[in-house]
Short mmCIF file of C-alpha atoms in Angstrom, two decimals:
data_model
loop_
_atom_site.label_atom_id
_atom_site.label_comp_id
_atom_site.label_asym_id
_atom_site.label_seq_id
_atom_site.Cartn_x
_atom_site.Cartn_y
_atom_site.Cartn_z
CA UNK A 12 -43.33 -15.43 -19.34
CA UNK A 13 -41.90 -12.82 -17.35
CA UNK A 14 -37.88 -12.58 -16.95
CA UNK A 15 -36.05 -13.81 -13.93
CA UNK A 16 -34.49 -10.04 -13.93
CA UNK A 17 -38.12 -9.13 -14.56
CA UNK A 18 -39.04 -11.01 -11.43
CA UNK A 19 -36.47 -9.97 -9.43
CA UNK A 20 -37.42 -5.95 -9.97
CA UNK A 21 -40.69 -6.30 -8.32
CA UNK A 22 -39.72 -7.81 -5.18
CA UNK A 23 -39.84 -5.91 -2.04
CA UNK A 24 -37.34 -3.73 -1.27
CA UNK A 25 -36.04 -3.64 -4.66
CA UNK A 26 -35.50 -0.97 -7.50
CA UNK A 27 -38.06 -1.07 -10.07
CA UNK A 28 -36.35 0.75 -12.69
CA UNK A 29 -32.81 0.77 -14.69
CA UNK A 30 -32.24 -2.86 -13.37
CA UNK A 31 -29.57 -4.55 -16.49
CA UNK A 32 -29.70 -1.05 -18.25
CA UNK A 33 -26.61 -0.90 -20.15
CA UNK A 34 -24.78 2.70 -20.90
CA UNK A 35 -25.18 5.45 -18.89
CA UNK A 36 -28.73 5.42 -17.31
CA UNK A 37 -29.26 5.54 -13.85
CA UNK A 38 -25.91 7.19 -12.96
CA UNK A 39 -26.05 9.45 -10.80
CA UNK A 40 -25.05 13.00 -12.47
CA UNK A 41 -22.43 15.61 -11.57
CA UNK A 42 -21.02 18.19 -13.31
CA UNK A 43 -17.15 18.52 -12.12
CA UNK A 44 -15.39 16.07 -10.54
CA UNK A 45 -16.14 16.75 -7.09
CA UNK A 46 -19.73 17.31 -7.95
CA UNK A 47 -19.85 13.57 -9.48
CA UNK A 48 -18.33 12.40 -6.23
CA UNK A 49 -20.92 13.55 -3.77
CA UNK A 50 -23.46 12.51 -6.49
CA UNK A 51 -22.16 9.29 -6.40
CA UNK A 52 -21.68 9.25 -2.60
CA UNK A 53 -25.05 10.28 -1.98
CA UNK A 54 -26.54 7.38 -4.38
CA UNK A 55 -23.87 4.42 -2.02
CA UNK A 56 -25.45 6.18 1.15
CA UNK A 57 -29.02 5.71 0.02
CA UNK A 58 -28.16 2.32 -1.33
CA UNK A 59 -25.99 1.34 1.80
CA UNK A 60 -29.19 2.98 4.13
CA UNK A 61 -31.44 0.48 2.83
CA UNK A 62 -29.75 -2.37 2.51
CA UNK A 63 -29.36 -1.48 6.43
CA UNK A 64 -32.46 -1.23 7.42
CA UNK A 65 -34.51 -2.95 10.57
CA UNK A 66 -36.93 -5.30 8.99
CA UNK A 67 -35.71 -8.61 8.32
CA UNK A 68 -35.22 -9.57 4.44
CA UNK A 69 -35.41 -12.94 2.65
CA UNK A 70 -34.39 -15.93 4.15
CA UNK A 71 -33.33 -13.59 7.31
CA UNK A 72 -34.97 -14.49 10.97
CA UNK A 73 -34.62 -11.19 12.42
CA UNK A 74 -32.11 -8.57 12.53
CA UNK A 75 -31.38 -7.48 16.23
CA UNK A 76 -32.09 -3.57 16.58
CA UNK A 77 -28.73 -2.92 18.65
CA UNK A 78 -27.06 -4.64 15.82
CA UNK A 79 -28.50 -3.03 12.67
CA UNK A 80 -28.35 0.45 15.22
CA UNK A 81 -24.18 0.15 15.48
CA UNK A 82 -23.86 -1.03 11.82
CA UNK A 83 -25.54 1.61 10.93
CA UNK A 84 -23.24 3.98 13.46
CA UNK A 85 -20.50 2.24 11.64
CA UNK A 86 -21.39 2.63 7.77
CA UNK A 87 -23.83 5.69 7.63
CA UNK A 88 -22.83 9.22 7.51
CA UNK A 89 -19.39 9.72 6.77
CA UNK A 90 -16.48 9.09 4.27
CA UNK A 91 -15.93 10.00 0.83
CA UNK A 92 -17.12 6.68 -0.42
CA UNK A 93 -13.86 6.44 -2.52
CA UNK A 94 -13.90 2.92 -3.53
CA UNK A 95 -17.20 2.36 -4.83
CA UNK A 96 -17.06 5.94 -6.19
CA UNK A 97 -13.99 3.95 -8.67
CA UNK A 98 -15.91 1.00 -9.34
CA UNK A 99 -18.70 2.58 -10.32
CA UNK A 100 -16.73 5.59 -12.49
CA UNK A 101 -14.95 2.65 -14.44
CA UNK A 102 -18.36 0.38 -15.31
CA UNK A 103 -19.62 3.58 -16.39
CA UNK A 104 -17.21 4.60 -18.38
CA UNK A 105 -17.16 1.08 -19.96
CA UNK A 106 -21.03 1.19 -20.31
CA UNK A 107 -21.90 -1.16 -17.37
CA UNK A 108 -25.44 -1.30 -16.43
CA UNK A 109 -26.09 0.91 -13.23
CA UNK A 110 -27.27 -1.09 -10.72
CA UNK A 111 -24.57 -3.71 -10.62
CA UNK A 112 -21.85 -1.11 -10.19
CA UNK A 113 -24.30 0.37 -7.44
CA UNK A 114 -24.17 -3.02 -5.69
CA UNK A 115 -20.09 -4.03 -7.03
CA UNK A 116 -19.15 -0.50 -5.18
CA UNK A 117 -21.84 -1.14 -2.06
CA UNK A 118 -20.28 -4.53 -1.04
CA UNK A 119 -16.56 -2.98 -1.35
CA UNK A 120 -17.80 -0.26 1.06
CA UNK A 121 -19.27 -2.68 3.37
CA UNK A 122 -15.88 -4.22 3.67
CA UNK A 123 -13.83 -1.15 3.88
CA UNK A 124 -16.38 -0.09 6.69
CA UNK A 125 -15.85 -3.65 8.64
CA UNK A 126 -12.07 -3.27 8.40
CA UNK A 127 -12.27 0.12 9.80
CA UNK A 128 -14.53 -0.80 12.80
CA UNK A 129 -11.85 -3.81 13.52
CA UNK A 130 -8.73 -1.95 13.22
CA UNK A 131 -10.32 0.33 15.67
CA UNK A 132 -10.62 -2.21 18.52
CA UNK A 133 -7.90 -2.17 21.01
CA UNK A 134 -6.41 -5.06 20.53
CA UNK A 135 -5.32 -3.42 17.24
CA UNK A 136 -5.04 0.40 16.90
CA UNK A 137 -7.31 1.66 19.66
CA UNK A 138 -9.30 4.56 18.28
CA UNK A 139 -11.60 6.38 19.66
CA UNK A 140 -12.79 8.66 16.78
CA UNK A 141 -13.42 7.57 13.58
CA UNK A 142 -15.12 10.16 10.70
CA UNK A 143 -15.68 12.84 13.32
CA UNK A 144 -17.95 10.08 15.91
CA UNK A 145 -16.79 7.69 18.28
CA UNK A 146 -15.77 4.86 16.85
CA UNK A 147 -17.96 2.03 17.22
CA UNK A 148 -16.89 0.20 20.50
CA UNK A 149 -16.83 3.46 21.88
CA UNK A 150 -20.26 3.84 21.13
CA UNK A 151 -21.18 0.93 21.71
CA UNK A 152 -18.87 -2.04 23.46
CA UNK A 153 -16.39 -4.33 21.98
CA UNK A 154 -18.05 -7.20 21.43
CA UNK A 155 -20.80 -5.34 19.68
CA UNK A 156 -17.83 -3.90 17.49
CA UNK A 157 -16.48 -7.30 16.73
CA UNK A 158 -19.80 -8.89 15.70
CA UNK A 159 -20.91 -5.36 13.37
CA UNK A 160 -17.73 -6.06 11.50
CA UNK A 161 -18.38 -9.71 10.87
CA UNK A 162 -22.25 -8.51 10.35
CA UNK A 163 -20.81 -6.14 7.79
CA UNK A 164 -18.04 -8.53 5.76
CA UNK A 165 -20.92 -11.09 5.07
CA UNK A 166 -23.72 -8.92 4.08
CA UNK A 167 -20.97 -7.56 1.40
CA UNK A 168 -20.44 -10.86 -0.11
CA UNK A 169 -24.37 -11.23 0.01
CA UNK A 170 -24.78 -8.24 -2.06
CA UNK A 171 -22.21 -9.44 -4.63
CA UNK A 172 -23.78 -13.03 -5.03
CA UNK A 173 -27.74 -11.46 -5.45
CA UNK A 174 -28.67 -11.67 -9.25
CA UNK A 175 -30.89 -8.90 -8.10
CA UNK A 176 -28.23 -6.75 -8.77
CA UNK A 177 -26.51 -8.89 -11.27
CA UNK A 178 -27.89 -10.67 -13.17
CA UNK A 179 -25.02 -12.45 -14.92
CA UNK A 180 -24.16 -15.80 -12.67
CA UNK A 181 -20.20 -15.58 -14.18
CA UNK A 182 -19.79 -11.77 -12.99
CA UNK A 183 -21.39 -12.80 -9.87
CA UNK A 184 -18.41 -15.52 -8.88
CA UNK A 185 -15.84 -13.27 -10.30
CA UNK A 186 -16.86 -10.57 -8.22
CA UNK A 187 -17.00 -12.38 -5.15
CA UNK A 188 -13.68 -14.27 -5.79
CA UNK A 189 -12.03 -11.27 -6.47
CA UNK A 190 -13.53 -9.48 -3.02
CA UNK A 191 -12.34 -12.25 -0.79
CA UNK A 192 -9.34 -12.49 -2.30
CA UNK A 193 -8.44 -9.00 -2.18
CA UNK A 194 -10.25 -8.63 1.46
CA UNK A 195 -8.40 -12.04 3.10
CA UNK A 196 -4.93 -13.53 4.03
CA UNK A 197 -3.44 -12.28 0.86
CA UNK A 198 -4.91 -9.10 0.77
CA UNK A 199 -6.26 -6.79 3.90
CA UNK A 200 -6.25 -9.30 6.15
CA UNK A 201 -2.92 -10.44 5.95
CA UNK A 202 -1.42 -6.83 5.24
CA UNK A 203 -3.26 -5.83 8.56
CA UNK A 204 -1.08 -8.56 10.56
CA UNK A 205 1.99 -7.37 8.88
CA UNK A 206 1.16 -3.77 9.68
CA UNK A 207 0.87 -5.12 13.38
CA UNK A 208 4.46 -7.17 13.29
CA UNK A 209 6.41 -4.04 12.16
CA UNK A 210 5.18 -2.07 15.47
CA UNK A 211 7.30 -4.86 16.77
CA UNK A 212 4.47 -6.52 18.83
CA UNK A 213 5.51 -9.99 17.57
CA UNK A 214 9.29 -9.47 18.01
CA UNK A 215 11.92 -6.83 16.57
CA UNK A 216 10.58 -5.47 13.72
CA UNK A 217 12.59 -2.90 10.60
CA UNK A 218 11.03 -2.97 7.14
CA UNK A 219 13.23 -1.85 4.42
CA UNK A 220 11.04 -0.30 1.40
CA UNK A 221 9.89 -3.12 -0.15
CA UNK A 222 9.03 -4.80 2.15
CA UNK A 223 6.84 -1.83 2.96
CA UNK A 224 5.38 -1.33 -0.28
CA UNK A 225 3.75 -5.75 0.35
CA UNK A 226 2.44 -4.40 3.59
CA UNK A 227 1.00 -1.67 2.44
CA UNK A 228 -0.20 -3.09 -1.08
CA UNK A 229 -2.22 -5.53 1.08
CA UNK A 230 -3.45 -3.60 3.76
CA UNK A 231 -4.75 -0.78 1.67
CA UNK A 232 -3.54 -0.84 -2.09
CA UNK A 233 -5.38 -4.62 -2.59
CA UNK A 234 -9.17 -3.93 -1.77
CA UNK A 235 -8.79 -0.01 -3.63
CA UNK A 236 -7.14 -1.98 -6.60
CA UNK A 237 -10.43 -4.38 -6.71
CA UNK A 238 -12.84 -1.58 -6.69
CA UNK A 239 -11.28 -0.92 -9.98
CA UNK A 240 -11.44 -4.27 -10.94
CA UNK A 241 -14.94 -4.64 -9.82
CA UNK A 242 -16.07 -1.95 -12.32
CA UNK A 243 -13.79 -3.48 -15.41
CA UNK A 244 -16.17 -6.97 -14.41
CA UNK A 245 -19.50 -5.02 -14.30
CA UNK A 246 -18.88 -3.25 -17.22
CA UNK A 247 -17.65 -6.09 -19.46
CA UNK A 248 -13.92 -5.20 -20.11
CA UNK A 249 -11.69 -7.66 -22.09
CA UNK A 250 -8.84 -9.03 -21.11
CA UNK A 251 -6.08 -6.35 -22.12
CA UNK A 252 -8.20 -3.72 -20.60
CA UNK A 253 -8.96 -5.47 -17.47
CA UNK A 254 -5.12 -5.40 -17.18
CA UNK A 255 -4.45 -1.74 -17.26
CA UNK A 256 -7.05 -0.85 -15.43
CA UNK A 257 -5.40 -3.12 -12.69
CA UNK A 258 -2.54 -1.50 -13.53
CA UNK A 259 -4.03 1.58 -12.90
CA UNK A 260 -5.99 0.34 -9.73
CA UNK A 261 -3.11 -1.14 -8.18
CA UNK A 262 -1.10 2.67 -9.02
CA UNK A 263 -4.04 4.21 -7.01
CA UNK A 264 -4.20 2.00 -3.87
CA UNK A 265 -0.22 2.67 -3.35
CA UNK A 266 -0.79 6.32 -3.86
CA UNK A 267 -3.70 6.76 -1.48
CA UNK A 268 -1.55 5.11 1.10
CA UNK A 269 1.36 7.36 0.96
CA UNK A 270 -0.85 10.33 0.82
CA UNK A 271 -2.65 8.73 3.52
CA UNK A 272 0.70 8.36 5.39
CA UNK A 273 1.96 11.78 4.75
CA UNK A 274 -1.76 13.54 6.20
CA UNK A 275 -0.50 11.29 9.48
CA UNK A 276 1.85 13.35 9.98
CA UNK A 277 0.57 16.71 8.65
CA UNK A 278 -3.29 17.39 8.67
CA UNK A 279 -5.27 17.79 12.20
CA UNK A 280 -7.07 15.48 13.95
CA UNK A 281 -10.20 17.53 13.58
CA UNK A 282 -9.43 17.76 9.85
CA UNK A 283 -9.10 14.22 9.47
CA UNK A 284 -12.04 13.24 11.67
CA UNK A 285 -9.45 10.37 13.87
CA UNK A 286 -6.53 10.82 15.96
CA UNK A 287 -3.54 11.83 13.50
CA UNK A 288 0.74 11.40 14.64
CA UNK A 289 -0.59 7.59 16.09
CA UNK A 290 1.49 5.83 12.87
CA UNK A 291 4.59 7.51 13.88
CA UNK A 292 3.58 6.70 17.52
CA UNK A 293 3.01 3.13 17.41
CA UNK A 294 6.18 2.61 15.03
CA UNK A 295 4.47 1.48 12.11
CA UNK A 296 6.30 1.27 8.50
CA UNK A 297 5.26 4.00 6.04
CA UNK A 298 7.15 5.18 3.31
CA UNK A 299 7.45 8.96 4.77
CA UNK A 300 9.98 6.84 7.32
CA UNK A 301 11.81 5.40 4.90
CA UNK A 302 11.64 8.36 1.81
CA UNK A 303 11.15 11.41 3.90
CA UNK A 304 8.41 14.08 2.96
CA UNK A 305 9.42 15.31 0.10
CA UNK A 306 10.34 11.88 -1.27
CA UNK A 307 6.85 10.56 -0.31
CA UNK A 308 5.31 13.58 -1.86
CA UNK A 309 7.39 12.71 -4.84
CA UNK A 310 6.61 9.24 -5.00
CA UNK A 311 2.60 10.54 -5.24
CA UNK A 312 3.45 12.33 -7.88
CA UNK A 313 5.03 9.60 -9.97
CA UNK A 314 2.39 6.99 -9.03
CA UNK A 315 -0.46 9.46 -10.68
CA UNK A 316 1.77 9.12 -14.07
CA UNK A 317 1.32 5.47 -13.78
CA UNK A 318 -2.02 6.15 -13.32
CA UNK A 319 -2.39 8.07 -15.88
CA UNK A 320 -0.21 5.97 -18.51
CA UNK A 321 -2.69 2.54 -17.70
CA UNK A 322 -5.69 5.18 -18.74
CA UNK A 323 -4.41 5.95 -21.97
CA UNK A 324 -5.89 3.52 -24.45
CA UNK A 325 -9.74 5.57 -23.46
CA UNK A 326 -8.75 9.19 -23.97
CA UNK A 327 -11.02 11.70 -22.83
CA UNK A 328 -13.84 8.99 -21.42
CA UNK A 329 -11.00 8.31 -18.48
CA UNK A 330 -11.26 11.82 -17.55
CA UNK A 331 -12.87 11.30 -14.05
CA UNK A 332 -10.28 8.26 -13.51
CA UNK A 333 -7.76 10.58 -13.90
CA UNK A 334 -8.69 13.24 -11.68
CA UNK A 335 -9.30 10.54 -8.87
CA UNK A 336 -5.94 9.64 -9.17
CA UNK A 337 -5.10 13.35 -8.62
CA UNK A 338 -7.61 13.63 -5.86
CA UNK A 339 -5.84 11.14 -4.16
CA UNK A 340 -2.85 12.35 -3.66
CA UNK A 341 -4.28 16.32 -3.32
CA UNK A 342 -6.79 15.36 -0.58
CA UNK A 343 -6.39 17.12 2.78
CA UNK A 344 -8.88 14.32 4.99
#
């Protein structure tokens, strides 16, 4: 009798090949680190593209062409694809099978991508340019905005629940457990009010550094954290290495953020693709505020040791973990 897997590769729509392949197959290659990361960019774009497209899929109705045209707007063609670029890196280099960590790193995407169209809307930072294009109400309207993100949150958690992709019902749950709780009121979600409260909009507002470090370890640091954690699940980690690569993940997510603050108020808008100074602007708490430059920039510099220090039990195999660590704080966009 054939396998359910089996089954499952021969549907429409699907991958035929590498499907539960354990190791290495079916990564994309790259030489260097920055080749490996538009490898693996290129492979979530073709992924995300598809999963995107017009005709309607099981147990789907129809899919509205304005919608799937401003989701697509939204997801397609931009970004460095960070977050499923580090939860695919970590179930390879625990010997995951490919197309899980394809579809674990797809449906954190997907969720990145909704938050971004969201916190664009006016009623929260007002963009108008996001990655170099209008951002999507812009493009679009607002109510087509609102209902892409929504569009955009579910079809991640769909992704994460198809035994397509994984085939293991226990990694399945995890996975989506782990998503929504990184993605919701204790995670983004709930960092994103926070974020809006210390502009003052609710009331006087003056974050000392912790309580910047919650705000921004939810808005940001949580759902980069579980992209790490979403590769330790794929690719079968035990307990005590799930941990430090948490550790590590967790490291990451604060560092991006303070590099993220300090390109605020450094790089170009035309370098950075979206309106730059608006953080400083609106009043919002970052730790450049409350360290300075240099202390940010120092702050970087001691989260990539923690980084590094979590990814010393795998030697040399962590070698692209640790350079996105480094890339995170280096990166000028």
């Amino acid at each position: 009798m054939q396998s359910t897997r089996a089954q499952q590769a021969t549907k429409p729509g699907r991958p035929q090949d590498n499907l539960g392949t354990p190791g290495t197959i079916g990564y994309p290659d790259g030489g260097d680190f920055t080749a490996r990361l538009t490898a693996v960019a290129d492979a979530v774009e073709a992924y995300l593209a598809e999963r995107l497209g017009d005709a309607a899929q099981d147990g789907e109705i129809a899919r509205p062409p304005r919608l799937m045209q401003a989701m697509r707007h939204a997801v397609l063609g931009g970004g460095k694809r960070l977050r499923p670029f580090l939860a695919i890196e970590t179930a390879r280099m625990l010997g995951g099978a490919y197309p899980g960590a394809l579809a674990a790193g797809a449906g954190v995407e997907l969720v990145h991508c909704y938050s971004l169209v969201h916190d664009d809307l006016p009623a929260m930072d007002d963009d108008d340019l996001r990655r170099g294009k209008p951002t999507v109400h812009k493009a679009y309207d607002e109510a087509t905005a609102i209902l892409v993100g929504d569009a955009l949150q579910t079809l991640a958690f769909e992704i994460l629940a198809d035994p397509a992709w994984q085939p293991d019902p226990g990694i399945r749950a995890e996975l989506v457990l782990g998503l929504a709780r990184a993605s919701g009121l204790g995670g983004m979600v709930g960092g994103q009010l926070l974020d809006l409260g210390a502009e003052g909009r609710f009331g006087p507002a003056s974050l000392d550094v912790e309580a910047t470090l919650q705000l921004q370890a939810m808005k940001t640091g949580a759902i980069l954290a579980f992209s790490v954690d979403a590769g330790a699940l794929v690719g079968g980690a035990a307990p005590q290495e799930r941990a430090a690569l948490l550790a590590y993940g967790r490291a990451l997510g604060q560092a991006f953020q303070v590099a993220d603050d300090i390109l605020d108020r450094e790089a170009s808008s035309e370098a950075m693709g979206k309106r730059t100074g608006k953080d400083k602007d609106a009043g919002k708490a970052t730790l450049v505020d409350r360290l300075g430059l240099d202390g940010a920039r120092a702050e970087c510099e001691r989260l990539v040791g923690v980084c590094e220090a979590a990814l010393a039990p795998w030697g040399e195999a962590a070698a692209t973990l640790r350079e996105a660590a480094r890339f995170t704080v280096a990166r000028k966009t």
